[in-house]
């Protein structure tokens, strides 16, 4: 730009006119006559649009949470809705098992596993040591999960603190009634969380996606795997 | 051709007072420098997640430093100490512009990296330590820094070319879309799972569990809104400015929008100041490191 300036100055000496080129002209040849709308209309429109977008996003997020609200009055429907894994597929009532396409001999066992997962009080007593181990690894897994994941979505920690977070992990420890592959895989989930323990000092109040969600997702993905066999 | 008769523009440039630039710049510099130093000093924080947060803080530090230095130079130029059109000043101006561009591109890249890291944490949690090793993290950070440096130099060198500006804006829009998608996907899955946990009849009290779930859902929605909303509110005005510069340089409406350029730059700088609160200070370990650093400096002074 300084080159142009020098050139224009030499031109000025030669001729009578000055030709200036600058990226930002100090005097913009913009005419302000005949404006139909307010001159700051783009500014106002932009900020109103942005505010509407942010508020809309917030309402969409809260709406997502409300529509995902659980219905506890009907445990069977809750079971059906919340446990679509094919290892535990079509677990509505015992008599439906034989009618299903996925007639595997493991359905009886997976039904027991499923009922254990959802209605813990219906199950028999767990082995005390398994429960202790389950709770302990669950606690470690939660801390590890918290340490690893920090998405800033920190509301999960409350649920994780509660026993509800422990129970699915305890349920997964119950091997006797579980499909061999799924149980094998689920059992291997627990040791993996131990590796995350060194992150346990990180961000105690950070994210989290607690391990039961991860286990559930892993069993989802493995359910699809189980399905193939 | 003599200069055309110029109608006095009805949209005068809005000037932000220099003390405001200084304040925001210094605050942002202090915060981000604190984050960088804490992450480097504390060995517990040498994990991929905190490396990305540290990189973001480093880019913000560079941006606030450069902007504060530029404000200082403008103050000196206005006072008369510096020549506005001198060659060395123009070169220095170019250097500062390229550093600013580098920090902008770097900030956006760091946001993207943080979002992808969180996504992998949630959806591939069991393989996270194999996917995101420290070596890969360092490689990713190296790639980000080198790319930002190169693209910054190119951007400032060829700023007149529309292609570069289109690339810049397209990069921002694509990053915004990816970040939006990743966070919403994570949020939705987290909500579904939280709902399932709250649906467990054996969880502590059905109704109480539901109420807690609702409360925590609201907090999650608020957190995500703040995270994404602040990013959009702070970065979009500047990029709309660039778009309008390309699309309608002569339009009076666009001219009135572009007259607010300094306000948009203030928004960018304030985003650099807000970032530590959104990303870094949410970690208890990092806060603990701050307190130790600040208190220990007091301890040393006392003893």
Short mmCIF file of C-alpha atoms in Angstrom, two decimals:
data_model
loop_
_atom_site.label_atom_id
_atom_site.label_comp_id
_atom_site.label_asym_id
_atom_site.label_seq_id
_atom_site.Cartn_x
_atom_site.Cartn_y
_atom_site.Cartn_z
CA UNK A 1 0.00 0.00 0.00
CA UNK A 2 2.88 2.33 0.67
CA UNK A 3 4.13 1.61 -2.85
CA UNK A 4 0.87 2.77 -4.27
CA UNK A 5 1.10 5.88 -2.21
CA UNK A 6 4.55 6.73 -3.55
CA UNK A 7 3.46 6.04 -7.09
CA UNK A 8 0.42 8.19 -6.71
CA UNK A 9 2.55 11.00 -5.42
CA UNK A 10 4.87 10.83 -8.44
CA UNK A 11 1.80 10.74 -10.64
CA UNK A 12 0.51 13.81 -8.91
CA UNK A 13 3.61 15.64 -9.88
CA UNK A 14 3.21 14.65 -13.48
CA UNK A 15 -0.48 15.16 -13.86
CA UNK A 16 -3.07 17.14 -12.08
CA UNK A 17 -5.01 14.37 -10.58
CA UNK A 18 -4.24 12.10 -7.72
CA UNK A 19 -5.14 8.52 -7.85
CA UNK A 20 -5.23 6.86 -4.53
CA UNK A 21 -5.79 3.26 -3.73
CA UNK A 22 -6.22 2.16 -0.22
CA UNK A 23 -7.93 -0.86 1.09
CA UNK A 24 -9.94 1.12 3.55
CA UNK A 25 -10.78 4.45 2.00
CA UNK A 26 -10.96 7.18 4.53
CA UNK A 27 -13.83 8.66 2.68
CA UNK A 28 -16.18 6.00 1.48
CA UNK A 29 -18.12 7.01 -1.62
CA UNK A 30 -21.24 5.48 -0.25
CA UNK A 31 -24.41 7.31 -0.78
CA UNK A 32 -26.83 7.44 2.06
CA UNK A 33 -29.69 8.85 0.15
CA UNK A 34 -32.86 6.99 -0.44
CA UNK A 35 -32.51 4.43 2.29
CA UNK A 36 -35.80 2.64 2.70
CA UNK A 37 -35.13 0.98 6.03
CA UNK A 38 -33.28 2.14 9.07
CA UNK A 39 -29.58 2.41 8.39
CA UNK A 40 -28.65 0.05 11.19
CA UNK A 41 -31.16 -2.54 10.07
CA UNK A 42 -28.53 -5.19 9.36
CA UNK A 43 -27.06 -4.69 12.81
CA UNK A 44 -30.40 -4.90 14.54
CA UNK A 45 -31.52 -7.84 12.44
CA UNK A 46 -28.30 -9.73 13.11
CA UNK A 47 -28.39 -9.31 16.87
CA UNK A 48 -32.09 -10.12 17.11
CA UNK A 49 -31.47 -13.24 15.01
CA UNK A 50 -28.55 -14.25 17.20
CA UNK A 51 -30.56 -13.78 20.41
CA UNK A 52 -33.43 -15.79 18.96
CA UNK A 53 -31.02 -18.54 17.96
CA UNK A 54 -29.47 -18.81 21.41
CA UNK A 55 -32.83 -18.79 23.19
CA UNK A 56 -34.22 -21.29 20.69
CA UNK A 57 -31.25 -23.56 21.28
CA UNK A 58 -31.80 -23.38 25.02
CA UNK A 59 -35.46 -24.25 24.67
CA UNK A 60 -34.70 -27.11 22.32
CA UNK A 61 -32.25 -28.51 24.85
CA UNK A 62 -34.71 -28.23 27.73
CA UNK A 63 -37.42 -29.73 25.55
CA UNK A 64 -35.16 -32.67 24.77
CA UNK A 65 -34.75 -33.25 28.45
CA UNK A 66 -38.49 -33.08 29.11
CA UNK A 67 -39.48 -35.45 26.32
CA UNK A 68 -36.91 -37.91 27.57
CA UNK A 69 -38.52 -37.95 30.98
CA UNK A 70 -39.01 -41.45 32.34
CA UNK A 71 -42.43 -42.85 33.12
CA UNK A 72 -42.26 -44.96 36.19
CA UNK A 73 -45.88 -45.97 36.53
CA UNK A 74 -45.48 -48.90 34.16
CA UNK A 75 -42.32 -50.85 34.82
CA UNK A 76 -42.89 -53.22 31.94
CA UNK A 77 -43.18 -50.47 29.39
CA UNK A 78 -40.18 -48.82 30.96
CA UNK A 79 -38.24 -52.01 30.57
CA UNK A 80 -39.26 -52.35 26.96
CA UNK A 81 -38.38 -48.80 26.14
CA UNK A 82 -35.15 -48.48 28.00
CA UNK A 83 -33.49 -51.71 27.19
CA UNK A 84 -33.47 -52.27 23.48
CA UNK A 85 -30.23 -54.28 23.45
CA UNK A 86 -30.64 -57.37 21.35
CA UNK A 87 -28.93 -59.53 23.89
CA UNK A 88 -31.81 -58.58 26.09
CA UNK A 89 -34.18 -58.17 23.25
CA UNK A 90 -37.90 -58.75 23.43
CA UNK A 91 -37.96 -59.04 27.13
CA UNK A 92 -41.49 -58.17 27.82
CA UNK A 93 -43.05 -61.09 29.50
CA UNK A 94 -41.80 -64.62 29.87
CA UNK A 95 -44.40 -66.13 27.62
CA UNK A 96 -43.34 -64.03 24.66
CA UNK A 97 -39.93 -65.56 24.49
CA UNK A 98 -40.92 -68.54 22.48
CA UNK A 99 -42.71 -66.46 19.92
CA UNK A 100 -39.79 -64.26 19.13
CA UNK A 101 -37.60 -64.63 16.10
CA UNK A 102 -34.48 -64.51 18.19
CA UNK A 103 -35.13 -67.80 19.86
CA UNK A 104 -31.89 -68.45 21.51
CA UNK A 105 -31.43 -70.68 24.50
CA UNK A 106 -29.88 -67.77 26.31
CA UNK A 107 -33.07 -65.78 26.43
CA UNK A 108 -34.07 -67.30 29.72
CA UNK A 109 -30.78 -66.29 31.21
CA UNK A 110 -30.83 -62.86 29.69
CA UNK A 111 -34.28 -62.35 31.05
CA UNK A 112 -33.00 -62.99 34.49
CA UNK A 113 -30.10 -60.64 33.84
CA UNK A 114 -32.46 -58.02 32.52
CA UNK A 115 -34.77 -58.24 35.45
CA UNK A 116 -31.82 -57.98 37.72
CA UNK A 117 -30.70 -54.84 35.94
CA UNK A 118 -33.99 -53.07 36.21
CA UNK A 119 -35.62 -54.48 39.33
CA UNK A 120 -32.92 -55.23 41.68
CA UNK A 121 -35.14 -56.05 44.56
CA UNK A 122 -36.72 -58.88 42.63
CA UNK A 123 -33.47 -60.72 42.39
CA UNK A 124 -32.04 -63.03 44.93
CA UNK A 125 -29.32 -61.85 47.17
CA UNK A 126 -26.10 -60.97 45.49
CA UNK A 127 -22.93 -62.44 46.75
CA UNK A 128 -21.61 -59.97 49.28
CA UNK A 129 -18.10 -59.96 47.94
CA UNK A 130 -19.30 -59.36 44.42
CA UNK A 131 -21.35 -56.49 45.66
CA UNK A 132 -18.41 -55.00 47.45
CA UNK A 133 -16.17 -55.48 44.46
CA UNK A 134 -18.83 -54.12 42.17
CA UNK A 135 -19.35 -51.04 44.26
CA UNK A 136 -15.67 -50.46 44.66
CA UNK A 137 -14.89 -50.78 41.00
CA UNK A 138 -17.97 -48.77 40.25
CA UNK A 139 -16.76 -45.98 42.45
CA UNK A 140 -13.33 -46.07 40.93
CA UNK A 141 -14.84 -46.23 37.49
CA UNK A 142 -16.94 -43.20 38.20
CA UNK A 143 -13.98 -41.18 39.32
CA UNK A 144 -12.01 -42.39 36.37
CA UNK A 145 -14.85 -41.65 34.02
CA UNK A 146 -15.12 -38.23 35.46
CA UNK A 147 -11.46 -37.63 35.09
CA UNK A 148 -11.31 -38.68 31.50
CA UNK A 149 -14.38 -36.97 30.27
CA UNK A 150 -14.77 -33.31 30.79
CA UNK A 151 -17.37 -32.05 28.51
CA UNK A 152 -18.57 -29.50 30.97
CA UNK A 153 -21.84 -31.34 31.25
CA UNK A 154 -21.46 -31.68 34.93
CA UNK A 155 -24.93 -32.66 35.92
CA UNK A 156 -24.19 -36.35 35.67
CA UNK A 157 -22.17 -36.45 38.84
CA UNK A 158 -25.28 -36.29 40.98
CA UNK A 159 -26.72 -39.42 39.54
CA UNK A 160 -23.36 -41.03 39.61
CA UNK A 161 -22.99 -40.34 43.28
CA UNK A 162 -26.20 -42.11 44.00
CA UNK A 163 -26.56 -45.82 44.30
CA UNK A 164 -28.33 -45.90 40.95
CA UNK A 165 -24.98 -45.58 39.30
CA UNK A 166 -23.66 -48.54 41.21
CA UNK A 167 -26.48 -50.90 40.50
CA UNK A 168 -26.03 -51.51 36.80
CA UNK A 169 -22.40 -52.32 37.44
CA UNK A 170 -23.38 -54.72 40.20
CA UNK A 171 -25.86 -56.24 37.83
CA UNK A 172 -23.21 -56.79 35.27
CA UNK A 173 -21.11 -58.61 37.77
CA UNK A 174 -23.74 -61.30 38.01
CA UNK A 175 -22.27 -63.78 35.57
CA UNK A 176 -24.26 -66.90 36.17
CA UNK A 177 -27.33 -65.68 34.33
CA UNK A 178 -25.71 -63.81 31.50
CA UNK A 179 -24.98 -64.62 27.91
CA UNK A 180 -21.44 -65.85 27.73
CA UNK A 181 -20.15 -63.35 25.21
CA UNK A 182 -21.89 -60.38 26.70
CA UNK A 183 -20.85 -61.34 30.18
CA UNK A 184 -17.32 -61.90 29.04
CA UNK A 185 -17.22 -58.50 27.46
CA UNK A 186 -18.97 -56.79 30.37
CA UNK A 187 -16.63 -58.41 32.80
CA UNK A 188 -13.72 -57.06 30.82
CA UNK A 189 -15.15 -53.57 30.99
CA UNK A 190 -14.44 -53.30 34.67
CA UNK A 191 -10.68 -53.81 34.56
CA UNK A 192 -10.39 -51.24 31.80
CA UNK A 193 -11.76 -48.58 34.08
CA UNK A 194 -9.05 -49.31 36.57
CA UNK A 195 -6.56 -47.95 34.07
CA UNK A 196 -8.30 -44.61 34.18
CA UNK A 197 -7.62 -44.34 37.86
CA UNK A 198 -4.56 -42.16 37.42
CA UNK A 199 -6.89 -39.51 36.13
CA UNK A 200 -8.97 -39.68 39.24
CA UNK A 201 -7.41 -36.54 40.64
CA UNK A 202 -8.41 -34.60 37.60
CA UNK A 203 -11.56 -32.56 37.57
CA UNK A 204 -13.69 -34.10 40.21
CA UNK A 205 -16.61 -32.06 39.17
CA UNK A 206 -16.04 -32.47 35.50
CA UNK A 207 -18.31 -34.22 33.17
CA UNK A 208 -19.46 -36.66 33.08
CA UNK A 209 -20.40 -39.60 31.32
CA UNK A 210 -20.46 -42.18 34.00
CA UNK A 211 -19.23 -45.68 33.28
CA UNK A 212 -22.62 -47.31 33.42
CA UNK A 213 -23.55 -45.36 30.34
CA UNK A 214 -20.40 -46.53 28.68
CA UNK A 215 -21.02 -50.10 29.71
CA UNK A 216 -24.51 -49.83 28.41
CA UNK A 217 -23.28 -48.50 25.14
CA UNK A 218 -20.66 -51.15 24.91
CA UNK A 219 -23.21 -53.83 25.60
CA UNK A 220 -25.37 -52.18 22.95
CA UNK A 221 -22.60 -52.46 20.45
CA UNK A 222 -21.89 -55.96 21.59
CA UNK A 223 -25.53 -56.80 21.46
CA UNK A 224 -25.41 -56.12 17.80
CA UNK A 225 -22.36 -58.32 17.72
CA UNK A 226 -24.17 -61.05 19.64
CA UNK A 227 -27.02 -60.79 17.21
CA UNK A 228 -24.92 -61.85 14.30
CA UNK A 229 -24.13 -65.20 15.87
CA UNK B 1 -10.47 11.70 -11.94
CA UNK B 2 -10.70 13.75 -8.87
CA UNK B 3 -12.07 12.26 -5.79
CA UNK B 4 -15.80 12.06 -6.07
CA UNK B 5 -17.96 14.30 -4.00
CA UNK B 6 -18.39 12.32 -0.88
CA UNK B 7 -21.54 12.29 1.08
CA UNK B 8 -20.73 12.47 4.70
CA UNK B 9 -21.28 8.98 6.02
CA UNK B 10 -24.21 8.75 8.38
CA UNK B 11 -22.71 5.82 10.17
CA UNK B 12 -19.56 7.10 11.85
CA UNK B 13 -17.10 4.55 13.08
CA UNK B 14 -17.81 3.56 16.63
CA UNK B 15 -14.63 3.91 18.62
CA UNK B 16 -14.07 1.85 21.69
CA UNK B 17 -12.06 3.71 24.34
CA UNK B 18 -8.52 2.47 24.70
CA UNK B 19 -8.72 1.84 28.47
CA UNK B 20 -11.39 -0.75 27.77
CA UNK B 21 -9.12 -2.53 25.31
CA UNK B 22 -6.32 -2.41 27.84
CA UNK B 23 -8.44 -3.76 30.67
CA UNK B 24 -9.84 -6.65 28.71
CA UNK B 25 -6.45 -7.41 27.23
CA UNK B 26 -4.65 -7.45 30.56
CA UNK B 27 -7.33 -9.51 32.31
CA UNK B 28 -7.42 -12.02 29.48
CA UNK B 29 -3.63 -12.19 29.39
CA UNK B 30 -3.39 -12.82 33.13
CA UNK B 31 -6.04 -15.54 33.15
CA UNK B 32 -4.74 -17.43 30.16
CA UNK B 33 -1.12 -17.17 31.25
CA UNK B 34 -2.16 -18.58 34.61
CA UNK B 35 -3.85 -21.50 32.89
CA UNK B 36 -0.82 -22.22 30.70
CA UNK B 37 1.62 -22.07 33.60
CA UNK B 38 -0.60 -24.25 35.80
CA UNK B 39 -0.95 -26.94 33.19
CA UNK B 40 2.79 -26.96 32.52
CA UNK B 41 3.78 -27.05 36.19
CA UNK B 42 1.35 -29.67 37.43
CA UNK B 43 2.26 -33.14 36.23
CA UNK B 44 -1.25 -34.41 36.93
CA UNK B 45 -2.51 -32.17 34.20
CA UNK B 46 -0.38 -33.69 31.48
CA UNK B 47 -3.27 -35.42 29.79
CA UNK B 48 -4.68 -34.89 26.30
CA UNK B 49 -7.69 -32.99 27.55
CA UNK B 50 -5.60 -30.49 29.47
CA UNK B 51 -3.09 -30.22 26.66
CA UNK B 52 -5.83 -28.98 24.39
CA UNK B 53 -7.09 -26.56 27.03
CA UNK B 54 -3.53 -25.33 27.49
CA UNK B 55 -3.19 -24.82 23.75
CA UNK B 56 -6.40 -22.83 23.70
CA UNK B 57 -5.14 -20.70 26.57
CA UNK B 58 -1.82 -20.18 24.77
CA UNK B 59 -3.58 -18.94 21.64
CA UNK B 60 -5.74 -16.63 23.74
CA UNK B 61 -2.63 -15.33 25.47
CA UNK B 62 -1.08 -14.57 22.11
CA UNK B 63 -4.23 -12.84 20.93
CA UNK B 64 -4.59 -10.65 23.99
CA UNK B 65 -0.88 -9.82 24.01
CA UNK B 66 -0.94 -8.84 20.38
CA UNK B 67 -4.11 -6.82 20.67
CA UNK B 68 -2.85 -5.00 23.75
CA UNK B 69 0.43 -4.23 22.02
CA UNK B 70 -1.43 -2.98 18.97
CA UNK B 71 -3.61 -0.75 21.13
CA UNK B 72 -0.47 0.61 22.74
CA UNK B 73 1.02 1.39 19.35
CA UNK B 74 -2.17 3.07 18.21
CA UNK B 75 -2.12 5.20 21.35
CA UNK B 76 1.47 6.19 20.65
CA UNK B 77 0.63 6.93 17.01
CA UNK B 78 -2.27 9.12 18.02
CA UNK B 79 -0.11 10.96 20.50
CA UNK B 80 2.43 11.52 17.79
CA UNK B 81 5.29 9.35 18.89
CA UNK B 82 4.91 6.97 15.99
CA UNK B 83 4.42 7.63 12.32
CA UNK B 84 1.23 6.09 11.06
CA UNK B 85 2.38 5.27 7.57
CA UNK B 86 6.02 4.58 8.11
CA UNK B 87 7.39 1.41 6.57
CA UNK B 88 8.58 -0.16 9.80
CA UNK B 89 5.25 0.56 11.41
CA UNK B 90 3.46 -1.02 8.50
CA UNK B 91 5.65 -4.08 8.78
CA UNK B 92 5.01 -4.27 12.49
CA UNK B 93 1.32 -3.88 11.77
CA UNK B 94 1.53 -6.81 9.36
CA UNK B 95 3.32 -8.92 11.95
CA UNK B 96 0.66 -8.14 14.53
CA UNK B 97 -2.13 -8.86 12.08
CA UNK B 98 -0.61 -12.21 11.23
CA UNK B 99 -0.21 -13.06 14.93
CA UNK B 100 -3.85 -12.13 15.50
CA UNK B 101 -4.96 -14.25 12.56
CA UNK B 102 -2.84 -17.11 13.88
CA UNK B 103 -4.43 -16.89 17.29
CA UNK B 104 -7.94 -16.73 15.82
CA UNK B 105 -7.44 -19.79 13.66
CA UNK B 106 -5.68 -21.49 16.55
CA UNK B 107 -8.50 -20.77 18.98
CA UNK B 108 -11.07 -22.21 16.64
CA UNK B 109 -8.89 -25.25 15.99
CA UNK B 110 -8.46 -25.75 19.74
CA UNK B 111 -12.20 -25.59 20.29
CA UNK B 112 -12.59 -28.23 17.61
CA UNK B 113 -9.91 -30.38 19.19
CA UNK B 114 -11.50 -30.09 22.64
CA UNK B 115 -14.92 -31.04 21.26
CA UNK B 116 -13.51 -34.06 19.41
CA UNK B 117 -11.56 -35.12 22.50
CA UNK B 118 -14.70 -34.98 24.64
CA UNK B 119 -16.61 -36.88 22.00
CA UNK B 120 -14.02 -39.66 21.95
CA UNK B 121 -14.03 -39.67 25.74
CA UNK B 122 -17.73 -40.37 25.80
CA UNK B 123 -18.31 -42.62 22.83
CA UNK B 124 -15.06 -44.55 22.78
CA UNK B 125 -14.27 -44.39 26.44
CA UNK B 126 -12.75 -47.83 26.75
CA UNK B 127 -10.35 -47.26 23.89
CA UNK B 128 -9.72 -43.64 24.74
CA UNK B 129 -6.22 -44.23 26.01
CA UNK B 130 -5.32 -46.08 22.84
CA UNK B 131 -6.88 -43.55 20.53
CA UNK B 132 -5.63 -40.40 22.24
CA UNK B 133 -2.11 -41.09 23.42
CA UNK B 134 0.16 -38.27 24.51
CA UNK B 135 2.26 -38.70 21.39
CA UNK B 136 -0.76 -38.27 19.16
CA UNK B 137 -1.85 -35.30 21.20
CA UNK B 138 1.50 -33.64 20.74
CA UNK B 139 1.43 -34.43 17.03
CA UNK B 140 -2.04 -32.92 16.72
CA UNK B 141 -0.96 -29.82 18.59
CA UNK B 142 2.13 -29.52 16.42
CA UNK B 143 0.03 -29.77 13.29
CA UNK B 144 -2.40 -27.16 14.63
CA UNK B 145 0.34 -24.68 15.51
CA UNK B 146 2.21 -25.09 12.22
CA UNK B 147 -0.97 -24.85 10.16
CA UNK B 148 -2.05 -21.76 12.03
CA UNK B 149 1.32 -20.09 11.53
CA UNK B 150 1.42 -20.84 7.82
CA UNK B 151 -2.18 -19.85 7.22
CA UNK B 152 -1.75 -16.65 9.22
CA UNK B 153 1.20 -15.59 7.10
CA UNK B 154 -0.72 -16.42 3.93
CA UNK B 155 -3.80 -14.60 5.12
CA UNK B 156 -2.04 -11.41 5.91
CA UNK B 157 0.17 -11.57 2.85
CA UNK B 158 -2.70 -12.10 0.47
CA UNK B 159 -5.48 -10.37 2.30
CA UNK B 160 -6.67 -8.57 -0.82
CA UNK B 161 -7.42 -11.88 -2.44
CA UNK B 162 -11.01 -12.87 -1.86
CA UNK B 163 -10.13 -16.55 -1.93
CA UNK B 164 -8.22 -16.33 1.32
CA UNK B 165 -11.05 -14.59 3.07
CA UNK B 166 -13.53 -17.12 1.74
CA UNK B 167 -11.30 -19.89 3.08
CA UNK B 168 -11.16 -18.21 6.47
CA UNK B 169 -14.91 -17.78 6.70
CA UNK B 170 -15.56 -21.29 5.40
CA UNK B 171 -13.19 -22.69 8.02
CA UNK B 172 -15.11 -20.89 10.73
CA UNK B 173 -18.51 -22.06 9.49
CA UNK B 174 -17.40 -25.67 9.12
CA UNK B 175 -15.82 -25.67 12.60
CA UNK B 176 -18.97 -24.17 14.05
CA UNK B 177 -21.11 -26.84 12.44
CA UNK B 178 -18.86 -29.68 13.64
CA UNK B 179 -18.69 -28.33 17.20
CA UNK B 180 -22.46 -27.84 17.28
CA UNK B 181 -23.08 -31.37 16.06
CA UNK B 182 -20.62 -32.99 18.45
CA UNK B 183 -21.90 -31.22 21.53
CA UNK B 184 -25.54 -31.76 20.72
CA UNK B 185 -24.94 -35.45 20.05
CA UNK B 186 -23.10 -35.83 23.34
CA UNK B 187 -25.81 -33.94 25.15
CA UNK B 188 -28.60 -36.01 23.69
CA UNK B 189 -26.98 -39.28 24.58
CA UNK B 190 -26.19 -38.04 28.06
CA UNK B 191 -29.83 -37.05 28.51
CA UNK B 192 -31.11 -40.41 27.35
CA UNK B 193 -28.84 -42.24 29.71
CA UNK B 194 -29.66 -39.93 32.61
CA UNK B 195 -33.29 -40.61 31.94
CA UNK B 196 -32.70 -44.31 32.09
CA UNK B 197 -30.89 -44.06 35.37
CA UNK B 198 -33.65 -41.93 36.83
CA UNK B 199 -36.16 -44.45 35.53
CA UNK B 200 -34.75 -47.21 37.67
CA UNK B 201 -37.42 -47.89 40.24
CA UNK B 202 -34.81 -48.89 42.72
CA UNK B 203 -33.00 -45.62 42.48
CA UNK B 204 -33.37 -43.49 45.56
CA UNK B 205 -37.03 -42.59 45.52
CA UNK B 206 -38.80 -42.47 42.20
CA UNK B 207 -40.18 -39.00 42.42
CA UNK B 208 -37.13 -37.58 44.06
CA UNK B 209 -34.98 -39.16 41.38
CA UNK B 210 -37.08 -37.60 38.67
CA UNK B 211 -36.87 -34.18 40.23
CA UNK B 212 -33.16 -34.45 40.54
CA UNK B 213 -32.94 -35.61 36.98
CA UNK B 214 -34.95 -32.61 35.81
CA UNK B 215 -32.78 -30.25 37.80
CA UNK B 216 -29.60 -31.71 36.45
CA UNK B 217 -31.00 -31.70 32.95
CA UNK B 218 -31.67 -28.01 33.23
CA UNK B 219 -28.12 -27.47 34.38
CA UNK B 220 -26.82 -29.49 31.46
CA UNK B 221 -28.88 -27.50 29.02
CA UNK B 222 -27.67 -24.28 30.59
CA UNK B 223 -24.03 -25.37 30.47
CA UNK B 224 -24.23 -26.29 26.83
CA UNK B 225 -26.11 -23.11 25.96
CA UNK B 226 -23.47 -21.01 27.66
CA UNK B 227 -20.63 -22.90 26.03
CA UNK B 228 -21.99 -22.74 22.54
CA UNK B 229 -23.86 -19.47 22.89
CA UNK B 230 -20.84 -17.51 24.06
CA UNK B 231 -18.79 -18.93 21.21
CA UNK B 232 -21.37 -17.96 18.63
CA UNK B 233 -22.11 -14.52 20.09
CA UNK B 234 -18.46 -13.57 20.30
CA UNK B 235 -17.19 -14.91 16.99
CA UNK B 236 -20.05 -14.46 14.54
CA UNK B 237 -20.14 -10.63 14.39
CA UNK B 238 -16.51 -10.49 13.29
CA UNK B 239 -17.03 -13.10 10.61
CA UNK B 240 -20.19 -11.44 9.40
CA UNK B 241 -18.05 -8.33 9.04
CA UNK B 242 -15.67 -10.25 6.78
CA UNK B 243 -18.56 -11.66 4.78
CA UNK B 244 -20.10 -8.24 4.28
CA UNK B 245 -16.72 -6.89 3.27
CA UNK B 246 -16.62 -9.38 0.43
CA UNK B 247 -20.24 -9.32 -0.55
CA UNK B 248 -21.36 -5.71 -0.33
CA UNK B 249 -18.52 -3.21 0.08
CA UNK B 250 -20.56 -0.35 -1.27
CA UNK B 251 -23.90 -0.94 0.33
CA UNK B 252 -24.84 1.67 2.96
CA UNK B 253 -26.45 -0.92 5.23
CA UNK B 254 -23.30 -3.02 5.15
CA UNK B 255 -21.29 0.13 5.74
CA UNK B 256 -23.26 0.82 8.89
CA UNK B 257 -22.61 -2.71 10.10
CA UNK B 258 -18.90 -2.39 9.35
CA UNK B 259 -18.70 0.83 11.31
CA UNK B 260 -19.05 -1.28 14.47
CA UNK B 261 -15.80 -3.11 13.75
CA UNK B 262 -14.11 -2.14 17.01
CA UNK B 263 -17.05 -3.43 19.04
CA UNK B 264 -16.72 -6.77 17.30
CA UNK B 265 -13.03 -6.92 18.08
CA UNK B 266 -13.87 -6.16 21.73
CA UNK B 267 -16.23 -9.13 21.66
CA UNK B 268 -13.45 -11.35 20.33
CA UNK B 269 -11.11 -10.24 23.08
CA UNK B 270 -13.73 -10.71 25.76
CA UNK B 271 -14.22 -14.23 24.50
CA UNK B 272 -10.54 -14.82 25.14
CA UNK B 273 -11.16 -13.59 28.68
CA UNK B 274 -14.27 -15.74 29.21
CA UNK B 275 -12.72 -18.94 27.83
CA UNK B 276 -10.80 -19.93 30.95
CA UNK B 277 -14.01 -19.72 32.97
CA UNK B 278 -15.81 -22.00 30.54
CA UNK B 279 -13.11 -24.57 29.89
CA UNK B 280 -10.23 -24.43 32.30
CA UNK B 281 -11.64 -23.31 35.63
CA UNK B 282 -14.28 -26.03 35.61
CA UNK B 283 -11.62 -28.50 36.56
CA UNK B 284 -11.11 -28.80 40.31
CA UNK B 285 -7.54 -29.94 39.80
CA UNK B 286 -6.71 -26.79 37.86
CA UNK B 287 -8.36 -24.58 40.46
CA UNK B 288 -6.40 -26.37 43.14
CA UNK B 289 -3.19 -25.67 41.21
CA UNK B 290 -4.05 -21.98 40.96
CA UNK B 291 -4.61 -21.72 44.67
CA UNK B 292 -1.38 -23.49 45.40
CA UNK B 293 0.50 -21.21 43.03
CA UNK B 294 -0.99 -18.01 44.38
CA UNK B 295 -0.81 -19.03 48.01
CA UNK B 296 2.69 -20.36 47.68
CA UNK B 297 3.82 -17.06 46.21
CA UNK B 298 2.38 -15.44 49.32
CA UNK B 299 4.10 -18.01 51.50
CA UNK B 300 7.42 -17.26 49.91
CA UNK B 301 6.96 -13.55 50.45
CA UNK B 302 6.11 -14.06 54.09
CA UNK B 303 9.00 -16.39 54.87
#
